[in-house]
Structure formats: structure tokens, C-alpha cells
Amino acid sequence: MLEVSNIEPITGVRRAYFEDLRKNNVPQFLFRTWSSKSGGGPEHATNSVKEIIPHGFMERASGSGFYEKAESELYKMVAMHFSNDNSPWFSSEFSSWTGSLHLALYYARSIDEQHDPHVAVIDTRQLDEEVLVWHVPHLYYEGGLHEYMAHGPIRGIGYKAVSYKALMSSGLANVFPELGQDDISKFGFNLRNQMFNGPPNPFPEDEMENSDEIKQIRKIADLYDHLSLPVATGLICLRPRPWIRSQPEGRAALEQAAKLFAGAELPSDFERGNWLREGVVLTESHMDSMTFPDVRQ
């Protein structure tokens, strides 16, 4: 994690360590829910279907500059962003993301519709500018499993946002009826644990392709155009499936589901990177009770 006592920029072996974390232990695809009040509102940050510009990048040239800053400065910025500090003098250069579409959708549900919530997806390797992304436990706090921090403006073919209203109109409530349940957390932590403590949800045998659920998932995911595949994957994994168990029938069910989306458009540089290996991306922590079985699945 970052050290508050280091007043010099991160260099050498330590920089290589942080680069390895972001390149090999962060999902290629991440989700974010934003609204008209995100980042303090449009006067402080931009959140739109075209781009996301954090407060700290609103009035200066593009370019990361992450490793040009003193490590102590980075530590303070991460800490204040994570704690949602609204001090008038604070200007964050990060936007917040999650590996869990389950979390993003439940958070969108918690936002008043007058603020026009949107659910976005990014392919971290297909953005117009280099954006550096870390999991919060890499930088600051081991219990921050729910959040990834992206440093830099988000724009380009690797970004797509769709309004929550459009998702609901396309049948989201049919795919995720649990959105109607109340949870003490706006991120749906209790709901997720409850859902994944139950038995796996199989698709109808020999009728998966024509099942109503798959049809609805396709319809919703298609709203994300060329980024439909990660969204479809997230929608399928909103609840436990047979392949979450390491059994032959579970593997067969996974292969069957994968074939349904075999024709979906893949990003040009898609690869089965280190982040797809079991256990590489953190999904649970001894620090608290938060867990992300949907991401693990």
C-alpha cells in the first residue's frame, strides 16, 4: 500500500510493484454507476455518456502524472477520495469503479430518478488515454474490496454508459427481480450474500438459448453495443450458477452458456490475462464481511 511518510515520487522496484498490481490483478472490465450529482455535480466533474472527467482533470491538460507526484500526496488523495471527502479545497483525480455489476445495479436503484442514474462499463485497455486503475486494497485499505480507482479521464471506444431507466425498460427487473428488495446498504451487500448462500440457479435443460432469461440478458446487454459481452457475463453472474461448483455438470453448464455468446464482438486486444486466473483478483477480505462471489464466479 502507499506510504504517507514518503515525500518522493514512486520509482524503481516500488514502481514496478505497483505496475504489476494494476496490470495483472485488476479486471479488464469494470462498472460504475453515476448520476447528475456524482463527483459533486457538473460544476466539479464530468459524468456523461461521452466521457468521465474527475475534478482534478477538469482544468488542465490530459496525461496521467501519477508517478510524478510524491507518494505522500498520492496517499492523501486516495484516502480523501475513498472517504468521499467534500472539502472545498480537495480536487480528486480519480473516478470510482467496481468489478461487480450486481453492486453497480443495486446502487443505481438507490439513486432518485431525478438524478438520472447511468450504469457504465469500461474496457481498461481500450480507452483513448492511458488510465491507471488499482483496487483500493492495493493502495490504501484492505477492506475496500468494493472499489477500484481509475486515475485519468475516461473516454473512447472502451467506455459506454446506459441510463438505468433504459435498462429497466429493457427488462432488467425480470433478470434481477431482487432489485425490489430493501437492503441496509445502498451497495446490496446483504442481498448479495443472501442470494449466493442459496443453491445454484440452473438454466432450463436443453432450452438455454431460448429461455426467457437469456433473451432478456441479450436485450439488455445489446444496449452496450461492442461492450455487450462483459455486461452479459455480469448479468448471468448476478446469481450463483452450476459452474460455481467444481463439478463436471457445472463445467458442462458453463460451456453451454459460453457458446450462446461465442459470436459476440470481442475487443481487438482481448486476451486471457493473469486477472482471469482464480484467486488473482481479490473478492474477499479478513478485514470485514464484504465478499463478492459474483465477481469470483
PDB file of C-alpha atoms in Angstrom:
ATOM      1  CA  MET A   1       0.000   0.000   0.000  1.00  0.00           C
ATOM      2  CA  LEU A   2       1.018   3.638  -0.357  1.00  0.00           C
ATOM      3  CA  GLU A   3       3.188   5.153   2.370  1.00  0.00           C
ATOM      4  CA  VAL A   4       2.211   8.534   3.767  1.00  0.00           C
ATOM      5  CA  SER A   5       5.768   9.181   5.016  1.00  0.00           C
ATOM      6  CA  ASN A   6       7.460   9.117   1.587  1.00  0.00           C
ATOM      7  CA  ILE A   7       7.708  12.654   0.232  1.00  0.00           C
ATOM      8  CA  GLU A   8       9.345  11.488  -3.026  1.00  0.00           C
ATOM      9  CA  PRO A   9       7.695  10.065  -6.171  1.00  0.00           C
ATOM     10  CA  ILE A  10       7.433   6.280  -6.535  1.00  0.00           C
ATOM     11  CA  THR A  11      10.367   4.917  -8.544  1.00  0.00           C
ATOM     12  CA  GLY A  12      12.406   1.791  -9.210  1.00  0.00           C
ATOM     13  CA  VAL A  13      11.393  -1.519  -7.687  1.00  0.00           C
ATOM     14  CA  ARG A  14       8.496   0.039  -5.804  1.00  0.00           C
ATOM     15  CA  ARG A  15       7.042   1.500  -9.001  1.00  0.00           C
ATOM     16  CA  ALA A  16       7.415  -1.908 -10.698  1.00  0.00           C
ATOM     17  CA  TYR A  17       5.484  -3.433  -7.786  1.00  0.00           C
ATOM     18  CA  PHE A  18       2.514  -1.085  -8.228  1.00  0.00           C
ATOM     19  CA  GLU A  19       2.606  -1.532 -12.014  1.00  0.00           C
ATOM     20  CA  ASP A  20       2.415  -5.297 -11.596  1.00  0.00           C
ATOM     21  CA  LEU A  21      -0.620  -4.931  -9.333  1.00  0.00           C
ATOM     22  CA  ARG A  22      -2.592  -2.789 -11.780  1.00  0.00           C
ATOM     23  CA  LYS A  23      -1.622  -4.749 -14.893  1.00  0.00           C
ATOM     24  CA  ASN A  24      -2.152  -8.261 -13.542  1.00  0.00           C
ATOM     25  CA  ASN A  25      -4.621  -8.036 -10.633  1.00  0.00           C
ATOM     26  CA  VAL A  26      -7.327  -5.707 -11.959  1.00  0.00           C
ATOM     27  CA  PRO A  27     -10.222  -6.938 -14.123  1.00  0.00           C
ATOM     28  CA  GLN A  28     -10.074  -5.721 -17.711  1.00  0.00           C
ATOM     29  CA  PHE A  29     -13.755  -4.741 -17.485  1.00  0.00           C
ATOM     30  CA  LEU A  30     -15.171  -2.612 -14.675  1.00  0.00           C
ATOM     31  CA  PHE A  31     -18.545  -0.995 -13.909  1.00  0.00           C
ATOM     32  CA  ARG A  32     -19.625   2.345 -12.492  1.00  0.00           C
ATOM     33  CA  THR A  33     -22.910   3.974 -11.563  1.00  0.00           C
ATOM     34  CA  TRP A  34     -23.018   7.731 -11.917  1.00  0.00           C
ATOM     35  CA  SER A  35     -25.702  10.391 -11.779  1.00  0.00           C
ATOM     36  CA  SER A  36     -26.070  14.147 -12.195  1.00  0.00           C
ATOM     37  CA  LYS A  37     -24.726  14.620  -8.662  1.00  0.00           C
ATOM     38  CA  SER A  38     -21.648  12.368  -8.991  1.00  0.00           C
ATOM     39  CA  GLY A  39     -18.292  13.965  -8.255  1.00  0.00           C
ATOM     40  CA  GLY A  40     -20.024  16.947  -6.683  1.00  0.00           C
ATOM     41  CA  GLY A  41     -22.115  17.700  -9.759  1.00  0.00           C
ATOM     42  CA  PRO A  42     -21.241  19.014 -13.257  1.00  0.00           C
ATOM     43  CA  GLU A  43     -19.576  22.148 -11.917  1.00  0.00           C
ATOM     44  CA  HIS A  44     -16.874  19.946 -10.349  1.00  0.00           C
ATOM     45  CA  ALA A  45     -16.608  16.829 -12.533  1.00  0.00           C
ATOM     46  CA  THR A  46     -17.988  15.487 -15.820  1.00  0.00           C
ATOM     47  CA  ASN A  47     -20.078  12.323 -15.877  1.00  0.00           C
ATOM     48  CA  SER A  48     -21.769  11.822 -19.230  1.00  0.00           C
ATOM     49  CA  VAL A  49     -22.385   9.203 -21.901  1.00  0.00           C
ATOM     50  CA  LYS A  50     -19.398  10.661 -23.760  1.00  0.00           C
ATOM     51  CA  GLU A  51     -16.778  10.863 -21.017  1.00  0.00           C
ATOM     52  CA  ILE A  52     -15.922  10.911 -17.332  1.00  0.00           C
ATOM     53  CA  ILE A  53     -13.510  13.606 -16.202  1.00  0.00           C
ATOM     54  CA  PRO A  54     -12.568  13.672 -12.498  1.00  0.00           C
ATOM     55  CA  HIS A  55     -12.452  17.014 -10.724  1.00  0.00           C
ATOM     56  CA  GLY A  56      -8.659  17.150 -10.801  1.00  0.00           C
ATOM     57  CA  PHE A  57      -8.559  16.908 -14.608  1.00  0.00           C
ATOM     58  CA  MET A  58     -11.270  19.463 -15.386  1.00  0.00           C
ATOM     59  CA  GLU A  59      -8.991  22.462 -15.919  1.00  0.00           C
ATOM     60  CA  ARG A  60      -5.669  21.092 -17.102  1.00  0.00           C
ATOM     61  CA  ALA A  61      -4.110  19.134 -19.905  1.00  0.00           C
ATOM     62  CA  SER A  62      -4.570  15.388 -20.153  1.00  0.00           C
ATOM     63  CA  GLY A  63      -1.897  12.963 -19.074  1.00  0.00           C
ATOM     64  CA  SER A  64      -1.602  10.801 -16.009  1.00  0.00           C
ATOM     65  CA  GLY A  65       1.183  12.318 -13.941  1.00  0.00           C
ATOM     66  CA  PHE A  66       0.511   9.711 -11.248  1.00  0.00           C
ATOM     67  CA  TYR A  67       4.169   8.821 -10.778  1.00  0.00           C
ATOM     68  CA  GLU A  68       5.229  12.460 -10.882  1.00  0.00           C
ATOM     69  CA  LYS A  69       3.570  13.117  -7.531  1.00  0.00           C
ATOM     70  CA  ALA A  70       5.068  12.463  -4.104  1.00  0.00           C
ATOM     71  CA  GLU A  71       3.835   9.185  -2.629  1.00  0.00           C
ATOM     72  CA  SER A  72       2.551  11.051   0.427  1.00  0.00           C
ATOM     73  CA  GLU A  73       0.418  13.256  -1.858  1.00  0.00           C
ATOM     74  CA  LEU A  74      -0.992  10.191  -3.604  1.00  0.00           C
ATOM     75  CA  TYR A  75      -1.787   8.602  -0.253  1.00  0.00           C
ATOM     76  CA  LYS A  76      -3.743  11.643   0.901  1.00  0.00           C
ATOM     77  CA  MET A  77      -5.639  11.888  -2.395  1.00  0.00           C
ATOM     78  CA  VAL A  78      -6.603   8.197  -2.295  1.00  0.00           C
ATOM     79  CA  ALA A  79      -7.644   8.427   1.369  1.00  0.00           C
ATOM     80  CA  MET A  80      -9.803  11.505   0.803  1.00  0.00           C
ATOM     81  CA  HIS A  81     -11.389  10.099  -2.356  1.00  0.00           C
ATOM     82  CA  PHE A  82     -12.192   6.788  -0.657  1.00  0.00           C
ATOM     83  CA  SER A  83     -13.765   8.549   2.316  1.00  0.00           C
ATOM     84  CA  ASN A  84     -15.756  10.812  -0.044  1.00  0.00           C
ATOM     85  CA  ASP A  85     -14.223  13.937   1.465  1.00  0.00           C
ATOM     86  CA  ASN A  86     -16.099  17.044   0.296  1.00  0.00           C
ATOM     87  CA  SER A  87     -13.586  19.625   1.456  1.00  0.00           C
ATOM     88  CA  PRO A  88     -13.818  22.630  -0.900  1.00  0.00           C
ATOM     89  CA  TRP A  89     -10.061  22.619  -1.494  1.00  0.00           C
ATOM     90  CA  PHE A  90      -9.864  18.911  -2.363  1.00  0.00           C
ATOM     91  CA  SER A  91      -9.623  18.004  -6.049  1.00  0.00           C
ATOM     92  CA  SER A  92      -9.643  14.261  -6.749  1.00  0.00           C
ATOM     93  CA  GLU A  93      -8.045  12.858  -9.885  1.00  0.00           C
ATOM     94  CA  PHE A  94      -9.832   9.503  -9.504  1.00  0.00           C
ATOM     95  CA  SER A  95     -13.177   8.047 -10.510  1.00  0.00           C
ATOM     96  CA  SER A  96     -14.624   5.073  -8.639  1.00  0.00           C
ATOM     97  CA  TRP A  97     -15.428   1.734 -10.300  1.00  0.00           C
ATOM     98  CA  THR A  98     -16.346  -1.801  -9.243  1.00  0.00           C
ATOM     99  CA  GLY A  99     -15.817  -5.317 -10.542  1.00  0.00           C
ATOM    100  CA  SER A 100     -19.390  -6.189  -9.532  1.00  0.00           C
ATOM    101  CA  LEU A 101     -22.265  -5.387 -11.885  1.00  0.00           C
ATOM    102  CA  HIS A 102     -24.509  -6.579  -9.032  1.00  0.00           C
ATOM    103  CA  LEU A 103     -23.223  -3.699  -6.871  1.00  0.00           C
ATOM    104  CA  ALA A 104     -23.485  -1.126  -9.682  1.00  0.00           C
ATOM    105  CA  LEU A 105     -27.097  -2.039 -10.469  1.00  0.00           C
ATOM    106  CA  TYR A 106     -28.215  -2.025  -6.838  1.00  0.00           C
ATOM    107  CA  TYR A 107     -26.502   1.326  -6.289  1.00  0.00           C
ATOM    108  CA  ALA A 108     -28.281   2.739  -9.370  1.00  0.00           C
ATOM    109  CA  ARG A 109     -31.562   1.518  -7.894  1.00  0.00           C
ATOM    110  CA  SER A 110     -30.847   3.530  -4.719  1.00  0.00           C
ATOM    111  CA  ILE A 111     -30.477   6.858  -6.601  1.00  0.00           C
ATOM    112  CA  ASP A 112     -33.509   9.074  -7.088  1.00  0.00           C
ATOM    113  CA  GLU A 113     -34.577   9.004 -10.750  1.00  0.00           C
ATOM    114  CA  GLN A 114     -34.497  12.820 -10.908  1.00  0.00           C
ATOM    115  CA  HIS A 115     -30.687  12.492 -10.830  1.00  0.00           C
ATOM    116  CA  ASP A 116     -30.791  10.259 -13.944  1.00  0.00           C
ATOM    117  CA  PRO A 117     -28.523   7.381 -12.835  1.00  0.00           C
ATOM    118  CA  HIS A 118     -26.491   5.617 -15.520  1.00  0.00           C
ATOM    119  CA  VAL A 119     -24.595   2.331 -15.378  1.00  0.00           C
ATOM    120  CA  ALA A 120     -21.294   2.373 -17.255  1.00  0.00           C
ATOM    121  CA  VAL A 121     -18.742  -0.231 -18.311  1.00  0.00           C
ATOM    122  CA  ILE A 122     -15.109   0.271 -19.312  1.00  0.00           C
ATOM    123  CA  ASP A 123     -12.581  -1.863 -21.077  1.00  0.00           C
ATOM    124  CA  THR A 124      -9.483  -0.567 -19.301  1.00  0.00           C
ATOM    125  CA  ARG A 125      -7.322  -1.393 -22.356  1.00  0.00           C
ATOM    126  CA  GLN A 126      -9.420   0.416 -24.965  1.00  0.00           C
ATOM    127  CA  LEU A 127      -9.591   3.970 -23.614  1.00  0.00           C
ATOM    128  CA  ASP A 128      -8.351   6.971 -25.607  1.00  0.00           C
ATOM    129  CA  GLU A 129      -5.730   7.815 -22.988  1.00  0.00           C
ATOM    130  CA  GLU A 130      -3.800   5.637 -20.584  1.00  0.00           C
ATOM    131  CA  VAL A 131      -5.817   5.352 -17.394  1.00  0.00           C
ATOM    132  CA  LEU A 132      -4.165   3.741 -14.388  1.00  0.00           C
ATOM    133  CA  VAL A 133      -6.514   1.565 -12.322  1.00  0.00           C
ATOM    134  CA  TRP A 134      -5.910  -0.092  -8.971  1.00  0.00           C
ATOM    135  CA  HIS A 135      -8.015  -1.981  -6.460  1.00  0.00           C
ATOM    136  CA  VAL A 136      -8.327   0.044  -3.249  1.00  0.00           C
ATOM    137  CA  PRO A 137      -6.569  -2.699  -1.205  1.00  0.00           C
ATOM    138  CA  HIS A 138      -3.524  -2.193  -3.450  1.00  0.00           C
ATOM    139  CA  LEU A 139      -3.222   1.462  -2.479  1.00  0.00           C
ATOM    140  CA  TYR A 140      -4.885   2.192   0.812  1.00  0.00           C
ATOM    141  CA  TYR A 141      -7.260  -0.073   2.745  1.00  0.00           C
ATOM    142  CA  GLU A 142      -7.563  -3.865   2.723  1.00  0.00           C
ATOM    143  CA  GLY A 143     -11.299  -3.698   3.358  1.00  0.00           C
ATOM    144  CA  GLY A 144     -12.072  -1.597   0.261  1.00  0.00           C
ATOM    145  CA  LEU A 145     -12.933  -4.586  -1.913  1.00  0.00           C
ATOM    146  CA  HIS A 146     -15.929  -2.877  -3.470  1.00  0.00           C
ATOM    147  CA  GLU A 147     -13.942  -0.106  -5.136  1.00  0.00           C
ATOM    148  CA  TYR A 148     -11.403   0.336  -7.909  1.00  0.00           C
ATOM    149  CA  MET A 149      -9.845   3.752  -8.514  1.00  0.00           C
ATOM    150  CA  ALA A 150      -9.180   4.952 -12.053  1.00  0.00           C
ATOM    151  CA  HIS A 151      -6.687   7.812 -12.452  1.00  0.00           C
ATOM    152  CA  GLY A 152      -7.318   9.928 -15.519  1.00  0.00           C
ATOM    153  CA  PRO A 153     -10.089  10.980 -17.943  1.00  0.00           C
ATOM    154  CA  ILE A 154     -12.327   8.164 -19.234  1.00  0.00           C
ATOM    155  CA  ARG A 155     -13.292   8.410 -22.910  1.00  0.00           C
ATOM    156  CA  GLY A 156     -13.113   6.486 -26.163  1.00  0.00           C
ATOM    157  CA  ILE A 157     -14.329   3.167 -27.536  1.00  0.00           C
ATOM    158  CA  GLY A 158     -13.605   1.456 -24.237  1.00  0.00           C
ATOM    159  CA  TYR A 159     -16.361   3.373 -22.443  1.00  0.00           C
ATOM    160  CA  LYS A 160     -20.138   3.001 -22.655  1.00  0.00           C
ATOM    161  CA  ALA A 161     -22.912   4.235 -20.331  1.00  0.00           C
ATOM    162  CA  VAL A 162     -26.634   3.457 -20.415  1.00  0.00           C
ATOM    163  CA  SER A 163     -29.354   5.045 -18.291  1.00  0.00           C
ATOM    164  CA  TYR A 164     -30.872   2.952 -15.527  1.00  0.00           C
ATOM    165  CA  LYS A 165     -34.260   3.871 -16.944  1.00  0.00           C
ATOM    166  CA  ALA A 166     -33.345   2.294 -20.295  1.00  0.00           C
ATOM    167  CA  LEU A 167     -32.066  -0.838 -18.531  1.00  0.00           C
ATOM    168  CA  MET A 168     -35.353  -1.203 -16.674  1.00  0.00           C
ATOM    169  CA  SER A 169     -37.328  -0.628 -19.874  1.00  0.00           C
ATOM    170  CA  SER A 170     -35.356  -3.463 -21.475  1.00  0.00           C
ATOM    171  CA  GLY A 171     -36.357  -5.934 -18.771  1.00  0.00           C
ATOM    172  CA  LEU A 172     -33.760  -5.580 -16.008  1.00  0.00           C
ATOM    173  CA  ALA A 173     -36.411  -6.173 -13.333  1.00  0.00           C
ATOM    174  CA  ASN A 174     -37.118  -9.575 -14.905  1.00  0.00           C
ATOM    175  CA  VAL A 175     -33.458 -10.588 -14.840  1.00  0.00           C
ATOM    176  CA  PHE A 176     -32.800  -9.057 -11.398  1.00  0.00           C
ATOM    177  CA  PRO A 177     -36.148  -9.015  -9.523  1.00  0.00           C
ATOM    178  CA  GLU A 178     -34.261  -8.739  -6.211  1.00  0.00           C
ATOM    179  CA  LEU A 179     -33.757  -5.047  -7.021  1.00  0.00           C
ATOM    180  CA  GLY A 180     -37.168  -4.604  -5.428  1.00  0.00           C
ATOM    181  CA  GLN A 181     -35.872  -5.786  -2.047  1.00  0.00           C
ATOM    182  CA  ASP A 182     -34.599  -3.415   0.606  1.00  0.00           C
ATOM    183  CA  ASP A 183     -31.049  -3.686   1.923  1.00  0.00           C
ATOM    184  CA  ILE A 184     -29.454  -1.752   4.759  1.00  0.00           C
ATOM    185  CA  SER A 185     -26.593  -0.957   2.349  1.00  0.00           C
ATOM    186  CA  LYS A 186     -27.013   1.021  -0.873  1.00  0.00           C
ATOM    187  CA  PHE A 187     -24.500  -1.403  -2.403  1.00  0.00           C
ATOM    188  CA  GLY A 188     -26.576  -4.528  -1.728  1.00  0.00           C
ATOM    189  CA  PHE A 189     -24.019  -6.366   0.420  1.00  0.00           C
ATOM    190  CA  ASN A 190     -26.595  -8.282   2.481  1.00  0.00           C
ATOM    191  CA  LEU A 191     -28.676  -9.098  -0.585  1.00  0.00           C
ATOM    192  CA  ARG A 192     -25.653 -10.491  -2.428  1.00  0.00           C
ATOM    193  CA  ASN A 193     -24.710 -12.720   0.497  1.00  0.00           C
ATOM    194  CA  GLN A 194     -28.294 -13.912   0.792  1.00  0.00           C
ATOM    195  CA  MET A 195     -28.522 -14.760  -2.912  1.00  0.00           C
ATOM    196  CA  PHE A 196     -25.212 -16.601  -3.060  1.00  0.00           C
ATOM    197  CA  ASN A 197     -25.882 -18.607   0.079  1.00  0.00           C
ATOM    198  CA  GLY A 198     -28.683 -20.335  -1.797  1.00  0.00           C
ATOM    199  CA  PRO A 199     -28.428 -23.174  -4.317  1.00  0.00           C
ATOM    200  CA  PRO A 200     -27.123 -22.519  -7.853  1.00  0.00           C
ATOM    201  CA  ASN A 201     -29.674 -21.367 -10.424  1.00  0.00           C
ATOM    202  CA  PRO A 202     -29.555 -23.603 -13.491  1.00  0.00           C
ATOM    203  CA  PHE A 203     -30.944 -22.631 -16.860  1.00  0.00           C
ATOM    204  CA  PRO A 204     -33.646 -24.903 -18.335  1.00  0.00           C
ATOM    205  CA  GLU A 205     -32.013 -28.061 -19.639  1.00  0.00           C
ATOM    206  CA  ASP A 206     -31.661 -28.164 -23.436  1.00  0.00           C
ATOM    207  CA  GLU A 207     -33.523 -24.836 -23.704  1.00  0.00           C
ATOM    208  CA  MET A 208     -30.926 -22.349 -22.523  1.00  0.00           C
ATOM    209  CA  GLU A 209     -30.688 -20.470 -25.806  1.00  0.00           C
ATOM    210  CA  ASN A 210     -34.449 -19.977 -25.961  1.00  0.00           C
ATOM    211  CA  SER A 211     -35.001 -19.292 -22.276  1.00  0.00           C
ATOM    212  CA  ASP A 212     -36.728 -16.034 -21.367  1.00  0.00           C
ATOM    213  CA  GLU A 213     -33.843 -15.118 -19.058  1.00  0.00           C
ATOM    214  CA  ILE A 214     -31.212 -15.427 -21.790  1.00  0.00           C
ATOM    215  CA  LYS A 215     -33.393 -13.437 -24.193  1.00  0.00           C
ATOM    216  CA  GLN A 216     -33.718 -10.645 -21.628  1.00  0.00           C
ATOM    217  CA  ILE A 217     -29.989 -10.703 -20.890  1.00  0.00           C
ATOM    218  CA  ARG A 218     -29.227 -10.376 -24.601  1.00  0.00           C
ATOM    219  CA  LYS A 219     -31.646  -7.457 -24.941  1.00  0.00           C
ATOM    220  CA  ILE A 220     -30.120  -5.571 -22.012  1.00  0.00           C
ATOM    221  CA  ALA A 221     -26.510  -6.316 -22.955  1.00  0.00           C
ATOM    222  CA  ASP A 222     -27.105  -5.185 -26.550  1.00  0.00           C
ATOM    223  CA  LEU A 223     -27.637  -1.651 -25.222  1.00  0.00           C
ATOM    224  CA  TYR A 224     -23.866  -1.624 -24.621  1.00  0.00           C
ATOM    225  CA  ASP A 225     -23.043  -2.298 -28.284  1.00  0.00           C
ATOM    226  CA  HIS A 226     -19.454  -3.588 -28.684  1.00  0.00           C
ATOM    227  CA  LEU A 227     -19.118  -3.922 -24.893  1.00  0.00           C
ATOM    228  CA  SER A 228     -22.133  -6.220 -24.610  1.00  0.00           C
ATOM    229  CA  LEU A 229     -20.134  -9.326 -23.716  1.00  0.00           C
ATOM    230  CA  PRO A 230     -18.782  -8.189 -20.302  1.00  0.00           C
ATOM    231  CA  VAL A 231     -22.252  -6.849 -19.453  1.00  0.00           C
ATOM    232  CA  ALA A 232     -23.919 -10.132 -20.465  1.00  0.00           C
ATOM    233  CA  THR A 233     -21.366 -12.027 -18.374  1.00  0.00           C
ATOM    234  CA  GLY A 234     -22.097  -9.805 -15.381  1.00  0.00           C
ATOM    235  CA  LEU A 235     -25.861 -10.264 -15.811  1.00  0.00           C
ATOM    236  CA  ILE A 236     -25.554 -14.055 -15.959  1.00  0.00           C
ATOM    237  CA  CYS A 237     -23.441 -13.991 -12.790  1.00  0.00           C
ATOM    238  CA  LEU A 238     -25.870 -11.880 -10.744  1.00  0.00           C
ATOM    239  CA  ARG A 239     -26.823 -15.143  -9.009  1.00  0.00           C
ATOM    240  CA  PRO A 240     -24.996 -18.444  -8.416  1.00  0.00           C
ATOM    241  CA  ARG A 241     -24.851 -20.775 -11.402  1.00  0.00           C
ATOM    242  CA  PRO A 242     -23.996 -24.500 -11.568  1.00  0.00           C
ATOM    243  CA  TRP A 243     -20.409 -23.808 -12.638  1.00  0.00           C
ATOM    244  CA  ILE A 244     -19.670 -22.087  -9.334  1.00  0.00           C
ATOM    245  CA  ARG A 245     -19.219 -25.661  -8.073  1.00  0.00           C
ATOM    246  CA  SER A 246     -16.216 -27.562  -9.409  1.00  0.00           C
ATOM    247  CA  GLN A 247     -18.252 -30.477 -10.738  1.00  0.00           C
ATOM    248  CA  PRO A 248     -18.433 -31.994 -14.236  1.00  0.00           C
ATOM    249  CA  GLU A 249     -22.047 -30.907 -14.706  1.00  0.00           C
ATOM    250  CA  GLY A 250     -21.099 -27.391 -13.650  1.00  0.00           C
ATOM    251  CA  ARG A 251     -18.350 -27.229 -16.261  1.00  0.00           C
ATOM    252  CA  ALA A 252     -20.773 -28.503 -18.899  1.00  0.00           C
ATOM    253  CA  ALA A 253     -23.288 -25.783 -17.966  1.00  0.00           C
ATOM    254  CA  LEU A 254     -20.572 -23.112 -18.210  1.00  0.00           C
ATOM    255  CA  GLU A 255     -19.516 -24.312 -21.648  1.00  0.00           C
ATOM    256  CA  GLN A 256     -23.129 -24.314 -22.793  1.00  0.00           C
ATOM    257  CA  ALA A 257     -23.665 -20.737 -21.564  1.00  0.00           C
ATOM    258  CA  ALA A 258     -20.411 -19.552 -23.159  1.00  0.00           C
ATOM    259  CA  LYS A 259     -21.422 -20.923 -26.559  1.00  0.00           C
ATOM    260  CA  LEU A 260     -24.504 -18.694 -26.552  1.00  0.00           C
ATOM    261  CA  PHE A 261     -22.295 -15.619 -26.676  1.00  0.00           C
ATOM    262  CA  ALA A 262     -19.483 -17.059 -28.788  1.00  0.00           C
ATOM    263  CA  GLY A 263     -20.446 -14.753 -31.637  1.00  0.00           C
ATOM    264  CA  ALA A 264     -20.356 -11.607 -29.524  1.00  0.00           C
ATOM    265  CA  GLU A 265     -17.841  -8.978 -30.537  1.00  0.00           C
ATOM    266  CA  LEU A 266     -14.611  -9.182 -28.554  1.00  0.00           C
ATOM    267  CA  PRO A 267     -12.265  -6.234 -28.024  1.00  0.00           C
ATOM    268  CA  SER A 268      -9.422  -6.388 -30.560  1.00  0.00           C
ATOM    269  CA  ASP A 269      -6.784  -6.967 -27.882  1.00  0.00           C
ATOM    270  CA  PHE A 270      -8.801  -9.307 -25.677  1.00  0.00           C
ATOM    271  CA  GLU A 271      -6.630 -11.930 -24.061  1.00  0.00           C
ATOM    272  CA  ARG A 272      -6.914 -14.386 -21.234  1.00  0.00           C
ATOM    273  CA  GLY A 273      -4.666 -12.405 -18.961  1.00  0.00           C
ATOM    274  CA  ASN A 274      -3.454 -13.036 -15.445  1.00  0.00           C
ATOM    275  CA  TRP A 275      -6.542 -11.326 -13.971  1.00  0.00           C
ATOM    276  CA  LEU A 276      -8.728 -14.242 -15.127  1.00  0.00           C
ATOM    277  CA  ARG A 277      -6.861 -16.802 -13.025  1.00  0.00           C
ATOM    278  CA  GLU A 278      -8.627 -17.998  -9.900  1.00  0.00           C
ATOM    279  CA  GLY A 279      -7.616 -16.072  -6.791  1.00  0.00           C
ATOM    280  CA  VAL A 280      -5.714 -13.270  -8.570  1.00  0.00           C
ATOM    281  CA  VAL A 281      -8.473 -10.654  -8.153  1.00  0.00           C
ATOM    282  CA  LEU A 282      -9.398 -10.071  -4.502  1.00  0.00           C
ATOM    283  CA  THR A 283     -13.038 -10.936  -3.804  1.00  0.00           C
ATOM    284  CA  GLU A 284     -12.998 -11.357  -0.016  1.00  0.00           C
ATOM    285  CA  SER A 285     -11.024  -9.947   2.906  1.00  0.00           C
ATOM    286  CA  HIS A 286     -10.416 -10.782   6.537  1.00  0.00           C
ATOM    287  CA  MET A 287     -10.908  -7.080   7.274  1.00  0.00           C
ATOM    288  CA  ASP A 288     -14.715  -7.157   7.057  1.00  0.00           C
ATOM    289  CA  SER A 289     -17.698  -9.228   5.974  1.00  0.00           C
ATOM    290  CA  MET A 290     -17.858  -7.867   2.416  1.00  0.00           C
ATOM    291  CA  THR A 291     -17.485 -10.556  -0.206  1.00  0.00           C
ATOM    292  CA  PHE A 292     -18.006 -10.679  -3.955  1.00  0.00           C
ATOM    293  CA  PRO A 293     -18.951 -14.200  -5.048  1.00  0.00           C
ATOM    294  CA  ASP A 294     -20.441 -12.775  -8.244  1.00  0.00           C
ATOM    295  CA  VAL A 295     -17.019 -11.466  -9.299  1.00  0.00           C
ATOM    296  CA  ARG A 296     -15.380 -14.728  -8.227  1.00  0.00           C
ATOM    297  CA  GLN A 297     -17.887 -16.688 -10.309  1.00  0.00           C
TER     298      GLN A 297
END
